[in-house]
Short mmCIF file of C-alpha atoms in Angstrom, two decimals:
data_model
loop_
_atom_site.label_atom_id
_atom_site.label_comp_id
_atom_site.label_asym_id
_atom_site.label_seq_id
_atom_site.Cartn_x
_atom_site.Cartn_y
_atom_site.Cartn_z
CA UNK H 1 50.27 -42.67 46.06
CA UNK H 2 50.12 -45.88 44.27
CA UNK H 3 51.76 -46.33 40.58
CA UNK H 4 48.71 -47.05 39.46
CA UNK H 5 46.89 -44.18 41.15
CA UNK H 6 49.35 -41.84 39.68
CA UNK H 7 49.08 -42.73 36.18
CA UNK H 8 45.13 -42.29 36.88
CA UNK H 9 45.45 -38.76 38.18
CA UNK H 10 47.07 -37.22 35.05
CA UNK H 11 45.92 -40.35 32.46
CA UNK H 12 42.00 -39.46 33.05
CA UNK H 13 41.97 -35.34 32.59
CA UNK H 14 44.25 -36.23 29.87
CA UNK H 15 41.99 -38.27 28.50
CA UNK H 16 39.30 -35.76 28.50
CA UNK H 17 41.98 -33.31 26.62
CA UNK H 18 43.16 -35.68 23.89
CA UNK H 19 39.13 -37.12 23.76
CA UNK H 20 37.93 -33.46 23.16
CA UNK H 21 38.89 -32.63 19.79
CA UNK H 22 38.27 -35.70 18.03
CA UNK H 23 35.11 -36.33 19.50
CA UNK H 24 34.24 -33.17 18.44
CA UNK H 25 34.99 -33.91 14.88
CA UNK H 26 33.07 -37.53 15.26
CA UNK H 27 30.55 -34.84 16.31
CA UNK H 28 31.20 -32.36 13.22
CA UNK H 29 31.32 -35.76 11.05
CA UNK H 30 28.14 -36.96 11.89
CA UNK H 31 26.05 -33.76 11.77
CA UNK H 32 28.16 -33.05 8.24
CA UNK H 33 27.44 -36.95 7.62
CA UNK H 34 22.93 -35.98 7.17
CA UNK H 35 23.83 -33.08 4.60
CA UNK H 36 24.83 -36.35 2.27
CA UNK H 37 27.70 -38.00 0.74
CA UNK H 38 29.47 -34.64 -0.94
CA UNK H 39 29.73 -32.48 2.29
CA UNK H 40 30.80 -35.81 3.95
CA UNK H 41 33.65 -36.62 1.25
CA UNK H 42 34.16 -32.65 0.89
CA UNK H 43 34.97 -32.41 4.76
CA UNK H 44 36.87 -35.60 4.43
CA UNK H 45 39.63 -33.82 2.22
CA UNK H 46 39.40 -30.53 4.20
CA UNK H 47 40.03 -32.35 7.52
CA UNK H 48 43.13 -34.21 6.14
CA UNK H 49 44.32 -31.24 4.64
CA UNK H 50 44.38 -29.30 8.67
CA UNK H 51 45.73 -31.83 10.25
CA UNK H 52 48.60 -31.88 7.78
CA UNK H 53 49.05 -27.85 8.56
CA UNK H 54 48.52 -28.48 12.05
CA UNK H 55 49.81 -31.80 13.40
CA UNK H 56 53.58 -31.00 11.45
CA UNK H 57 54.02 -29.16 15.14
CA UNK H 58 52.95 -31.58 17.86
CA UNK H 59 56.56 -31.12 19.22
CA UNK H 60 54.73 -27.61 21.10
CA UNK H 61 52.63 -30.83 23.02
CA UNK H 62 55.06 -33.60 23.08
CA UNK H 63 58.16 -32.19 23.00
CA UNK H 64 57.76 -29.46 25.61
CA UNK H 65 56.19 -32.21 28.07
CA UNK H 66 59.51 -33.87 27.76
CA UNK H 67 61.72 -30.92 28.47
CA UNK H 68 59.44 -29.11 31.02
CA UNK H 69 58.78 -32.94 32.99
CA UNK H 70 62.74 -33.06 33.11
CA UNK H 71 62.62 -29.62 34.37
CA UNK H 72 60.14 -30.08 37.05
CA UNK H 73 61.55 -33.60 38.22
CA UNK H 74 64.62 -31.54 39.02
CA UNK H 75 62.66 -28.68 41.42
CA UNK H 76 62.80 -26.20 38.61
CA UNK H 77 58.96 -25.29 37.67
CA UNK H 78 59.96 -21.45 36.99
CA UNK H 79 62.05 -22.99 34.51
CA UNK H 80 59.49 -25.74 33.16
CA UNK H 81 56.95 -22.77 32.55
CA UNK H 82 59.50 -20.83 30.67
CA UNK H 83 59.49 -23.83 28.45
CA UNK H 84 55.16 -22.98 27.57
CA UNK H 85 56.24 -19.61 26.98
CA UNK H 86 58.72 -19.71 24.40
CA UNK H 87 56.13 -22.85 22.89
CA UNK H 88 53.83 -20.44 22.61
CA UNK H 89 55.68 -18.05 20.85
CA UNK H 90 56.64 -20.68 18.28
CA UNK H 91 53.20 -21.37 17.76
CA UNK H 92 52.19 -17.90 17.44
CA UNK H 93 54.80 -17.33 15.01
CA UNK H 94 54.75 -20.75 12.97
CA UNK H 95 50.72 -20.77 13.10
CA UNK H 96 50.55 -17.09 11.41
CA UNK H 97 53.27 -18.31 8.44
CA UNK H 98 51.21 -21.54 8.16
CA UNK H 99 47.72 -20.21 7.77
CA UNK H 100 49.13 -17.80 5.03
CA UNK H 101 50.79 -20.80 3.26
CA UNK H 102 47.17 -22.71 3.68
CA UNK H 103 45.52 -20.26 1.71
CA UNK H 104 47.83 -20.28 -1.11
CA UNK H 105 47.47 -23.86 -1.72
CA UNK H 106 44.05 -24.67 -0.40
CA UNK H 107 43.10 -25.31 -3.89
CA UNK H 108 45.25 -26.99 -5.80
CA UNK H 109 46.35 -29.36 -2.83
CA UNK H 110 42.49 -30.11 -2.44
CA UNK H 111 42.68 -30.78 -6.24
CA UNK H 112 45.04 -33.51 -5.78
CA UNK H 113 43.64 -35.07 -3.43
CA UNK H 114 39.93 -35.52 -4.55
CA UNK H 115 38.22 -37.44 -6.84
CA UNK H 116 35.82 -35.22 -8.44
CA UNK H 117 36.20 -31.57 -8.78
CA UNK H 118 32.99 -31.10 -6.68
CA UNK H 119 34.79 -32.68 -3.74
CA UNK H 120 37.86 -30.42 -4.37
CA UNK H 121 35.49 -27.17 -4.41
CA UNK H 122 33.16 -28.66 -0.96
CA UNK H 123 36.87 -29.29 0.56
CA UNK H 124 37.89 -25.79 -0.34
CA UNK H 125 35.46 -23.65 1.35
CA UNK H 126 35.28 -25.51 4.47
CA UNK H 127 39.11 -25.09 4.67
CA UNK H 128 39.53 -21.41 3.54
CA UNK H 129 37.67 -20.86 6.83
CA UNK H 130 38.87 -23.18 9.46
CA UNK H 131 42.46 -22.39 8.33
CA UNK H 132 42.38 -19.13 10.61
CA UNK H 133 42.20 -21.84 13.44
CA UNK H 134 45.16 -22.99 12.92
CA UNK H 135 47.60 -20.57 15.27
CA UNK H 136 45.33 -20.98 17.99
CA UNK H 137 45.54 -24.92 17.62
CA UNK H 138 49.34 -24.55 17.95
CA UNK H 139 48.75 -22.56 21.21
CA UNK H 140 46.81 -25.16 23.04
CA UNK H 141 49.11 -27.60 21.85
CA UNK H 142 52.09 -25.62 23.45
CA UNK H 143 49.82 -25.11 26.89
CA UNK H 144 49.13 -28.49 27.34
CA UNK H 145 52.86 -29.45 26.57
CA UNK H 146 54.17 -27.25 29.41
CA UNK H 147 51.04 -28.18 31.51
CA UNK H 148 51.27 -31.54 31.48
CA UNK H 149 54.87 -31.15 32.35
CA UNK H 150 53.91 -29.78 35.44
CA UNK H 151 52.00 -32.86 35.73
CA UNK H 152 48.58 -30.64 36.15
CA UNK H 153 46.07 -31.89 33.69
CA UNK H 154 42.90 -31.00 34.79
CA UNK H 155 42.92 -27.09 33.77
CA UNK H 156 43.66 -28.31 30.21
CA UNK H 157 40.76 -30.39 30.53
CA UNK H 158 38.28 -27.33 31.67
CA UNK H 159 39.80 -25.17 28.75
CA UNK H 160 39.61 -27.47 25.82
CA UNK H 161 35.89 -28.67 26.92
CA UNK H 162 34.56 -25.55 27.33
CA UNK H 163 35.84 -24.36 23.79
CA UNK H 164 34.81 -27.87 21.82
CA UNK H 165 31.63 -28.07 24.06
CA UNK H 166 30.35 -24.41 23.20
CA UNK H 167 31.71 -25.37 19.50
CA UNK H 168 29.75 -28.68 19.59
CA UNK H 169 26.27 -27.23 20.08
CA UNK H 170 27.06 -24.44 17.44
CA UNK H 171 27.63 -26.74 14.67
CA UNK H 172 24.32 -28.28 13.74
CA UNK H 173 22.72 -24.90 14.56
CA UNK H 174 25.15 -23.19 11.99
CA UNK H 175 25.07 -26.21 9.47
CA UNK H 176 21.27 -27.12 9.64
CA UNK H 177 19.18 -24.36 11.54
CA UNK H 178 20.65 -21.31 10.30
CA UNK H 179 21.57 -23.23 6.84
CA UNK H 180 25.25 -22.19 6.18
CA UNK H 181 26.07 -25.57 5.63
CA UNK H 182 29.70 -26.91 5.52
CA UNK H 183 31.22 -23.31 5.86
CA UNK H 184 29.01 -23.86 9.48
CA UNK H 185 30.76 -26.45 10.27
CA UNK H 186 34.05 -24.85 9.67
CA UNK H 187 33.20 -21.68 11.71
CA UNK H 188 32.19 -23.73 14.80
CA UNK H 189 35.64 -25.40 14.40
CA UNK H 190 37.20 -21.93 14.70
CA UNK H 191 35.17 -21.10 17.56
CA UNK H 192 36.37 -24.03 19.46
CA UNK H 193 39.83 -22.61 19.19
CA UNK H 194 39.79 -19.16 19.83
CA UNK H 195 38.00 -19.89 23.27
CA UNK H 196 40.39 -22.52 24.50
CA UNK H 197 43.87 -20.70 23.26
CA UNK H 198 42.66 -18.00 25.27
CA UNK H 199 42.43 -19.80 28.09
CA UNK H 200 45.56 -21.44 27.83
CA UNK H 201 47.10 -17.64 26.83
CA UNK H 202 45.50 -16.18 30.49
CA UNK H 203 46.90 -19.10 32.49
CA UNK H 204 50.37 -18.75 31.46
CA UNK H 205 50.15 -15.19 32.03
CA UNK H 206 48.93 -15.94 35.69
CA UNK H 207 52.61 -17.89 36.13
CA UNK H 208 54.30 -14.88 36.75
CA UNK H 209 57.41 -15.54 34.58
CA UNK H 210 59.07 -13.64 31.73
CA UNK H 211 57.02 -13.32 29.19
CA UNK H 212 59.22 -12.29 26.59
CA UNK H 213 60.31 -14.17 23.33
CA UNK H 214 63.98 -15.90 24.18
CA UNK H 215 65.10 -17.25 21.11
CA UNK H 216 67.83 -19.35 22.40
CA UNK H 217 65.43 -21.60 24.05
CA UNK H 218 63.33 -21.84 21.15
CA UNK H 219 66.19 -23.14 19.15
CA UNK H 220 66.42 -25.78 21.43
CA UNK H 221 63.11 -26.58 21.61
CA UNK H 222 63.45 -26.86 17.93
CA UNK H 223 66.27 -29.27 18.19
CA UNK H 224 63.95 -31.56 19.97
CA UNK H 225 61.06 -30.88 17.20
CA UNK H 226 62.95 -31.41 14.41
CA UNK H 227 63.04 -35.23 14.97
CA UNK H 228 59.61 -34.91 15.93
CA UNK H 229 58.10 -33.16 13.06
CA UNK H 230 59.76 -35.71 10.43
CA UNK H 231 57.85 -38.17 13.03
CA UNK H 232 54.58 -36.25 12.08
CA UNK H 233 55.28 -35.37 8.45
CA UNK H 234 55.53 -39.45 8.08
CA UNK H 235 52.32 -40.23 9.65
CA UNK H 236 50.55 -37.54 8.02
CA UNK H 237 52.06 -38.92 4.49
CA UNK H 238 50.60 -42.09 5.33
CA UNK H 239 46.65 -40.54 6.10
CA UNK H 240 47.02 -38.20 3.61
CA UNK H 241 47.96 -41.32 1.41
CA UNK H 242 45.12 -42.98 2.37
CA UNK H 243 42.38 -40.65 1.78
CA UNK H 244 43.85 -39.70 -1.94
CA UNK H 245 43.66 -43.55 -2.48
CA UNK H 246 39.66 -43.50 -0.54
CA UNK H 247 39.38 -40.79 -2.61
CA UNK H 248 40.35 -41.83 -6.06
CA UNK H 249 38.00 -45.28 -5.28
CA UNK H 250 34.98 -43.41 -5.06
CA UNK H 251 32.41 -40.74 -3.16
CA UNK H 252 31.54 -43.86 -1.45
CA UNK H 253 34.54 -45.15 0.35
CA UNK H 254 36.23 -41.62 0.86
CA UNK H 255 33.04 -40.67 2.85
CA UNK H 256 33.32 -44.88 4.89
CA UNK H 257 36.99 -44.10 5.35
CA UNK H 258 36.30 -40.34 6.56
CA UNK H 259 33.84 -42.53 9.42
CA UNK H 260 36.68 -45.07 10.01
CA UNK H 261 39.46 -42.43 10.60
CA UNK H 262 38.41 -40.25 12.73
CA UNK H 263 37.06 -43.39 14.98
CA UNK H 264 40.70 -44.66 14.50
CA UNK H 265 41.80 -40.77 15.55
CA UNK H 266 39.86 -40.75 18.25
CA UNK H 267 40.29 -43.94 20.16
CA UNK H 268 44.32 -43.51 19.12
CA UNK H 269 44.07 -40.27 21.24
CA UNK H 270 41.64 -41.88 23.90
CA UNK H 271 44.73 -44.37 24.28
CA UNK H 272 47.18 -41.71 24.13
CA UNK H 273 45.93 -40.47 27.47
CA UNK H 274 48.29 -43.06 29.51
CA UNK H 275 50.60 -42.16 26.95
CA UNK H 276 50.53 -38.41 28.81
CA UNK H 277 51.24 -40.10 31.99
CA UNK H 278 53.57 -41.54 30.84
CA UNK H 279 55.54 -39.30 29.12
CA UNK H 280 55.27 -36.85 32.85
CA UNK H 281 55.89 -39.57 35.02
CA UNK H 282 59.08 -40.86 33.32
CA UNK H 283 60.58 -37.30 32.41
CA UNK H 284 59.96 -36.88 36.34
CA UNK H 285 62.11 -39.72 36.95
CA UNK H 286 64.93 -38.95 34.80
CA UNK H 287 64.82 -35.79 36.09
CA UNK H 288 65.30 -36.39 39.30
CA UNK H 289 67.95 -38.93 38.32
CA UNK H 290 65.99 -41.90 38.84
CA UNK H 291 66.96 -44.69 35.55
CA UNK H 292 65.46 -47.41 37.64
CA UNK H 293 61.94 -45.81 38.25
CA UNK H 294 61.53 -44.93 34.75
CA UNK H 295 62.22 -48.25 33.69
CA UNK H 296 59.84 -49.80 36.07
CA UNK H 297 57.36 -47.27 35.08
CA UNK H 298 57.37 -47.96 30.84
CA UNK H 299 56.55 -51.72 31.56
CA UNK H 300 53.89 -50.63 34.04
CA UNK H 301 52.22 -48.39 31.39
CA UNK H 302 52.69 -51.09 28.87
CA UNK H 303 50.23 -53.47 30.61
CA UNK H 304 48.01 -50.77 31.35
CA UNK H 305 47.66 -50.14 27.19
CA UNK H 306 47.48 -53.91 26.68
CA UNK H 307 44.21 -53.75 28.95
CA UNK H 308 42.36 -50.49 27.61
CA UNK H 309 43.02 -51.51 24.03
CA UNK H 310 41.32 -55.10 24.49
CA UNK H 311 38.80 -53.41 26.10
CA UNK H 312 37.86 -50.54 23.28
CA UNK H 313 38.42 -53.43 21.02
CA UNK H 314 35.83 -55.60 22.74
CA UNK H 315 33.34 -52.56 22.83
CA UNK H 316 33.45 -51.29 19.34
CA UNK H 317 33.12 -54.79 18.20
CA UNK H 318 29.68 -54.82 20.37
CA UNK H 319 28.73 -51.95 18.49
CA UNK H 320 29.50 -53.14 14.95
CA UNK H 321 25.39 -53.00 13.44
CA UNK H 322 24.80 -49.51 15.51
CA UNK H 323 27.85 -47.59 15.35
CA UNK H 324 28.12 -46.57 11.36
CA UNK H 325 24.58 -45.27 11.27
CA UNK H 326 24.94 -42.56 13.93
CA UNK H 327 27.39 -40.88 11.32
CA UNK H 328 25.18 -40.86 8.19
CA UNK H 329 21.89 -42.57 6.26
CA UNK H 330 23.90 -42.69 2.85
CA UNK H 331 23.12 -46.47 1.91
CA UNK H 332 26.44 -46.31 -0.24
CA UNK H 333 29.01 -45.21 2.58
CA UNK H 334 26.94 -47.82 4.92
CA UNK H 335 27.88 -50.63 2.67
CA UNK H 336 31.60 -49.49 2.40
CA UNK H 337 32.27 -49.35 5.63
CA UNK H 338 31.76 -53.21 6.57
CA UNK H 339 34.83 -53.83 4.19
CA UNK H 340 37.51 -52.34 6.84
CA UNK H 341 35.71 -52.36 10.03
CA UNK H 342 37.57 -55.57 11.65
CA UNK H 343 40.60 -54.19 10.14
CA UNK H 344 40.23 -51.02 12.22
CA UNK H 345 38.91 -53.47 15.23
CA UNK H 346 42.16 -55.15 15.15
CA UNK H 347 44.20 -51.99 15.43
CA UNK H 348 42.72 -51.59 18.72
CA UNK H 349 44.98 -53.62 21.00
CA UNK H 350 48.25 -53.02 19.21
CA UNK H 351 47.58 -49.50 19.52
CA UNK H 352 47.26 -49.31 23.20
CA UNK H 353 51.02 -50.88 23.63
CA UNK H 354 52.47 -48.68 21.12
CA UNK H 355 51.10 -45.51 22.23
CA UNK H 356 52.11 -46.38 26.09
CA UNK H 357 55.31 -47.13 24.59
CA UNK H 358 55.49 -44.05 22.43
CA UNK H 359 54.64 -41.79 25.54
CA UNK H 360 57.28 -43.16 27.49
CA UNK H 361 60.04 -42.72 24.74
CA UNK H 362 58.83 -39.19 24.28
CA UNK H 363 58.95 -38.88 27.56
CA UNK H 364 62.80 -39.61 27.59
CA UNK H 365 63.31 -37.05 24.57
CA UNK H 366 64.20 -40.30 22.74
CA UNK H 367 63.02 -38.36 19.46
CA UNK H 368 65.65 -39.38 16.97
CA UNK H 369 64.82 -43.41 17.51
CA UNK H 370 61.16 -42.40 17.49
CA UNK H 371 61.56 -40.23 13.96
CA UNK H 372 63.21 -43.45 12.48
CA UNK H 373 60.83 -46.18 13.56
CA UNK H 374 58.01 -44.43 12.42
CA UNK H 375 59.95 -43.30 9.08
CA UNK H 376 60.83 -47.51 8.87
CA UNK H 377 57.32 -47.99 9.58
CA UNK H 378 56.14 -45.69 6.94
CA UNK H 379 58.72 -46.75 3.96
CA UNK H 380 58.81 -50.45 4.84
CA UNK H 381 55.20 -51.18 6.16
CA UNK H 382 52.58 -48.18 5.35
CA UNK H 383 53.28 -46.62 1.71
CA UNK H 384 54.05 -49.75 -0.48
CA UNK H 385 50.91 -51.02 0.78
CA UNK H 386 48.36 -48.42 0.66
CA UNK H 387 49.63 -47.77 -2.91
CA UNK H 388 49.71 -51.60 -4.04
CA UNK H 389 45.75 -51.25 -3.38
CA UNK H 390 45.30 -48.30 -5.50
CA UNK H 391 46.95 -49.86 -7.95
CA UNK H 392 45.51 -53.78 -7.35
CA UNK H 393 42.29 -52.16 -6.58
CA UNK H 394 41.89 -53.75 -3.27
CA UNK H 395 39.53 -50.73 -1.96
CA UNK H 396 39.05 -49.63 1.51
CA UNK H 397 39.64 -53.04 3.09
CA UNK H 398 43.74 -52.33 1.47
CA UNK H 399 43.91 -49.11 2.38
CA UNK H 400 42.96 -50.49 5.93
CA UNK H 401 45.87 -53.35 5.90
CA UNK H 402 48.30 -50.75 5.05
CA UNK H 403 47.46 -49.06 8.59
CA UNK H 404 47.31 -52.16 10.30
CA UNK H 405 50.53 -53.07 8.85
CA UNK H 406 51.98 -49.47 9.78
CA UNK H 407 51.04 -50.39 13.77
CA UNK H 408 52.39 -53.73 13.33
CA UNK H 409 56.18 -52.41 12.54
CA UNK H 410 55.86 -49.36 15.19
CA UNK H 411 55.37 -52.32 17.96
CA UNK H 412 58.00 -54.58 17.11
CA UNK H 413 60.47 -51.26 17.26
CA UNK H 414 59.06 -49.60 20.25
CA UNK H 415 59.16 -53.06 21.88
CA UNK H 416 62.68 -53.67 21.13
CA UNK H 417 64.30 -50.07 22.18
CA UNK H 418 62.49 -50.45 25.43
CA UNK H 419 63.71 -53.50 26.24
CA UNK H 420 66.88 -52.25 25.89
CA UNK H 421 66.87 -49.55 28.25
CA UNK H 422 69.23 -46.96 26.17
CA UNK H 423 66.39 -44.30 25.93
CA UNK H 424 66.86 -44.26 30.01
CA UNK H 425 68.96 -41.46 30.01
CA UNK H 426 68.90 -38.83 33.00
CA UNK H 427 68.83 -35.19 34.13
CA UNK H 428 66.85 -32.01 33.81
CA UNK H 429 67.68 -31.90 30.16
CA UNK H 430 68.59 -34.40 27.63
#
């Protein structure tokens, strides 16, 4: 099989997998979006405020790909599973202490982060509900780490569509027929996630191996996350940044840049699928003790990001006068939204190389160079920015430079440790 036919076989299920959730939300956004601009702005907060409890974890994805890919490039799948198991354990134990924590500070972290006390309260009672989602989030994310691993992506594919797609049809019927509004919207978010961590939960059970907690290999998986989650806690400082600022503007451009970002979320993940390739392919390589493969493989994948992102760029500009309407009627949040929309057009083919790039350092458990990029990136590029137009009040188009300037730094780093093939390092673990 070609290169180029491998990366296709695990980029395109993956694509569906990372595609799922956040076209679900575009979904959740847009049927939210017709109840007006207060649900819109009030999901706006609660949807920043998950992914913060959520996201800190990715490692379960990301960093068991890398370990079980290693694993798997060496002949050892028994062992590459075992990884998924003791992920999922984490999760299960992490998720529980997390969705306690949520509740505790639902409130007053909404608080800060909204303009108006009627966006804090709208915020708060969609999140007091989709909170309980949040263990069962951490389980998917640890099946499709030690899934994709195993470089089989297409069961992850069935179980996170048939959870999002059953969870897609409930949501207007919850928010508009039956008239539970935003808390209907928060349910159907739940739903989505109890039907594809079970799924995930039954086909790691079907793998035959010990299913009991081992917590020496969690340790090292944490190892491995630590560098990752201050990777996550940055970029989530930086959205969470961003909507205080969107919020703090006005209803108006909270509820543009809630439209904005989770179009920016979901193309980034749309990208990310050759990222997933990536990150298999190469931790196959070094696994099996192959440096020059690898290396051949991150430039290959490079190109390949280069291409998509030019071409989502080219689309989304087509649909510049149709897009924003699909997501709400509000004439206010319509005329915000032209302010950024280039600015979130341009991120398009930057993205694609970074995120290749990303998948391949990931990939090579390069986590500690990744955690201080993105940390550089955040400091340096990100924060000063996106605060300056608070301050300067430059609106959504500065909150919008700030990101672009956040990609900007990300590719000159990524660029320059690839190029210098020290991330290349091999054997079954790093």
């Amino acid at each position: 099989m070609t290169p180029l036919r491998r990366i296709l076989s695990l980029a395109v299920p993956a694509l569906g997998v990372l595609a799922a959730e956040p076209l679900y939300l575009l979904v959740d956004t847009a049927v939210v979006g017709h109840l007006g601009a207060l649900p819109l702005a009030g999901l706006s907060v609660g949807a920043i405020v998950l992914a913060q409890v959520s996201t800190q974890l990715t490692f379960l994805s990301y960093g068991t790909t890398a370990r079980a890919a290693r694993l798997h490039g060496a002949g050892r799948r028994a062992d590459a599973v075992a990884e998924g198991v003791q992920a999922t354990w984490l999760a299960l134990i992490v998720g529980g202490a997390l969705l306690l924590l949520g509740q505790l500070l639902a409130q007053p972290v909404a608080n800060a982060l909204s303009g108006s006390q009627d966006v804090a309260d709208a915020a708060v009672g969609w999140l007091r509900i989709a909170l309980f989602g949040v263990p069962l989030i951490l389980v998917t994310m640890a099946g499709n780490g030690w899934m994709r691993g195993v470089q089989d992506t297409v069961r992850p594919l069935r179980y996170v569509l048939a959870g999002n797609g059953i969870s897609a049809i409930l949501c207007p019927v919850l928010v508009h027929v039956a008239g539970w509004g935003l808390a209907g919207s928060a349910i159907a978010n739940v739903t989505a996630q109890v039907i594809s961590a079970t799924l995930f939960i039954r086909a790691l059970m079907a793998e035959r191996v010990p299913l009991r907690p081992e917590p020496q290999k969690m340790r090292a998986q944490l190892v491995l996350g630590r560098d990752l989650v201050v990777r996550s806690a940055a970029f989530q400082a930086c959205y969470i940044s961003a909507t205080a600022v969107a919020a703090h503007t006005s209803t108006a451009a909270v509820g543009a840049h809630q439209v904005l970002l989770q179009l920016w979320v979901f193309l980034a993940l749309v990208m990310d699928s050759i990222a997933i390739a990536a990150q298999a392919l190469v931790g196959e390589a070094l696994g099996a003790e192959d440096d020059h493969k690898a290396k051949a493989m991150a430039w290959q994948v490079t190109g390949y990001g280069l291409l998509f992102g030019i071409a989502l760029g080219a689309v989304f500009a087509a649909l510049t006068n149709l897009l924003p309407k699909a997501f709400t009627q509000d004439s206010a949040v319509l005329n915000e939204i032209p302010h950024a929309w280039w600015l979130f057009i341009a991120l398009l083919p930057v993205g694609g190389v970074v995120f290749a790039l990303d998948g391949v350092l990931l990939g090579a458990g390069d986590a500690a160079f990744m955690r201080n990029c993105t940390l550089i990136a955040a400091l340096g590029g990100f924060l000063p920015l996106v605060w300056a137009a608070y301050v300067f009040d430059w609106g959504l188009a500065g909150i919008w430079v700030a990101i672009n300037a956040f990609l900007i730094v990300r590719l000159v780093a990524v660029l320059s440790r690839t190029r210098s093939g020290r991330w290349a390092v091999v054997g079954a673990i790093r």
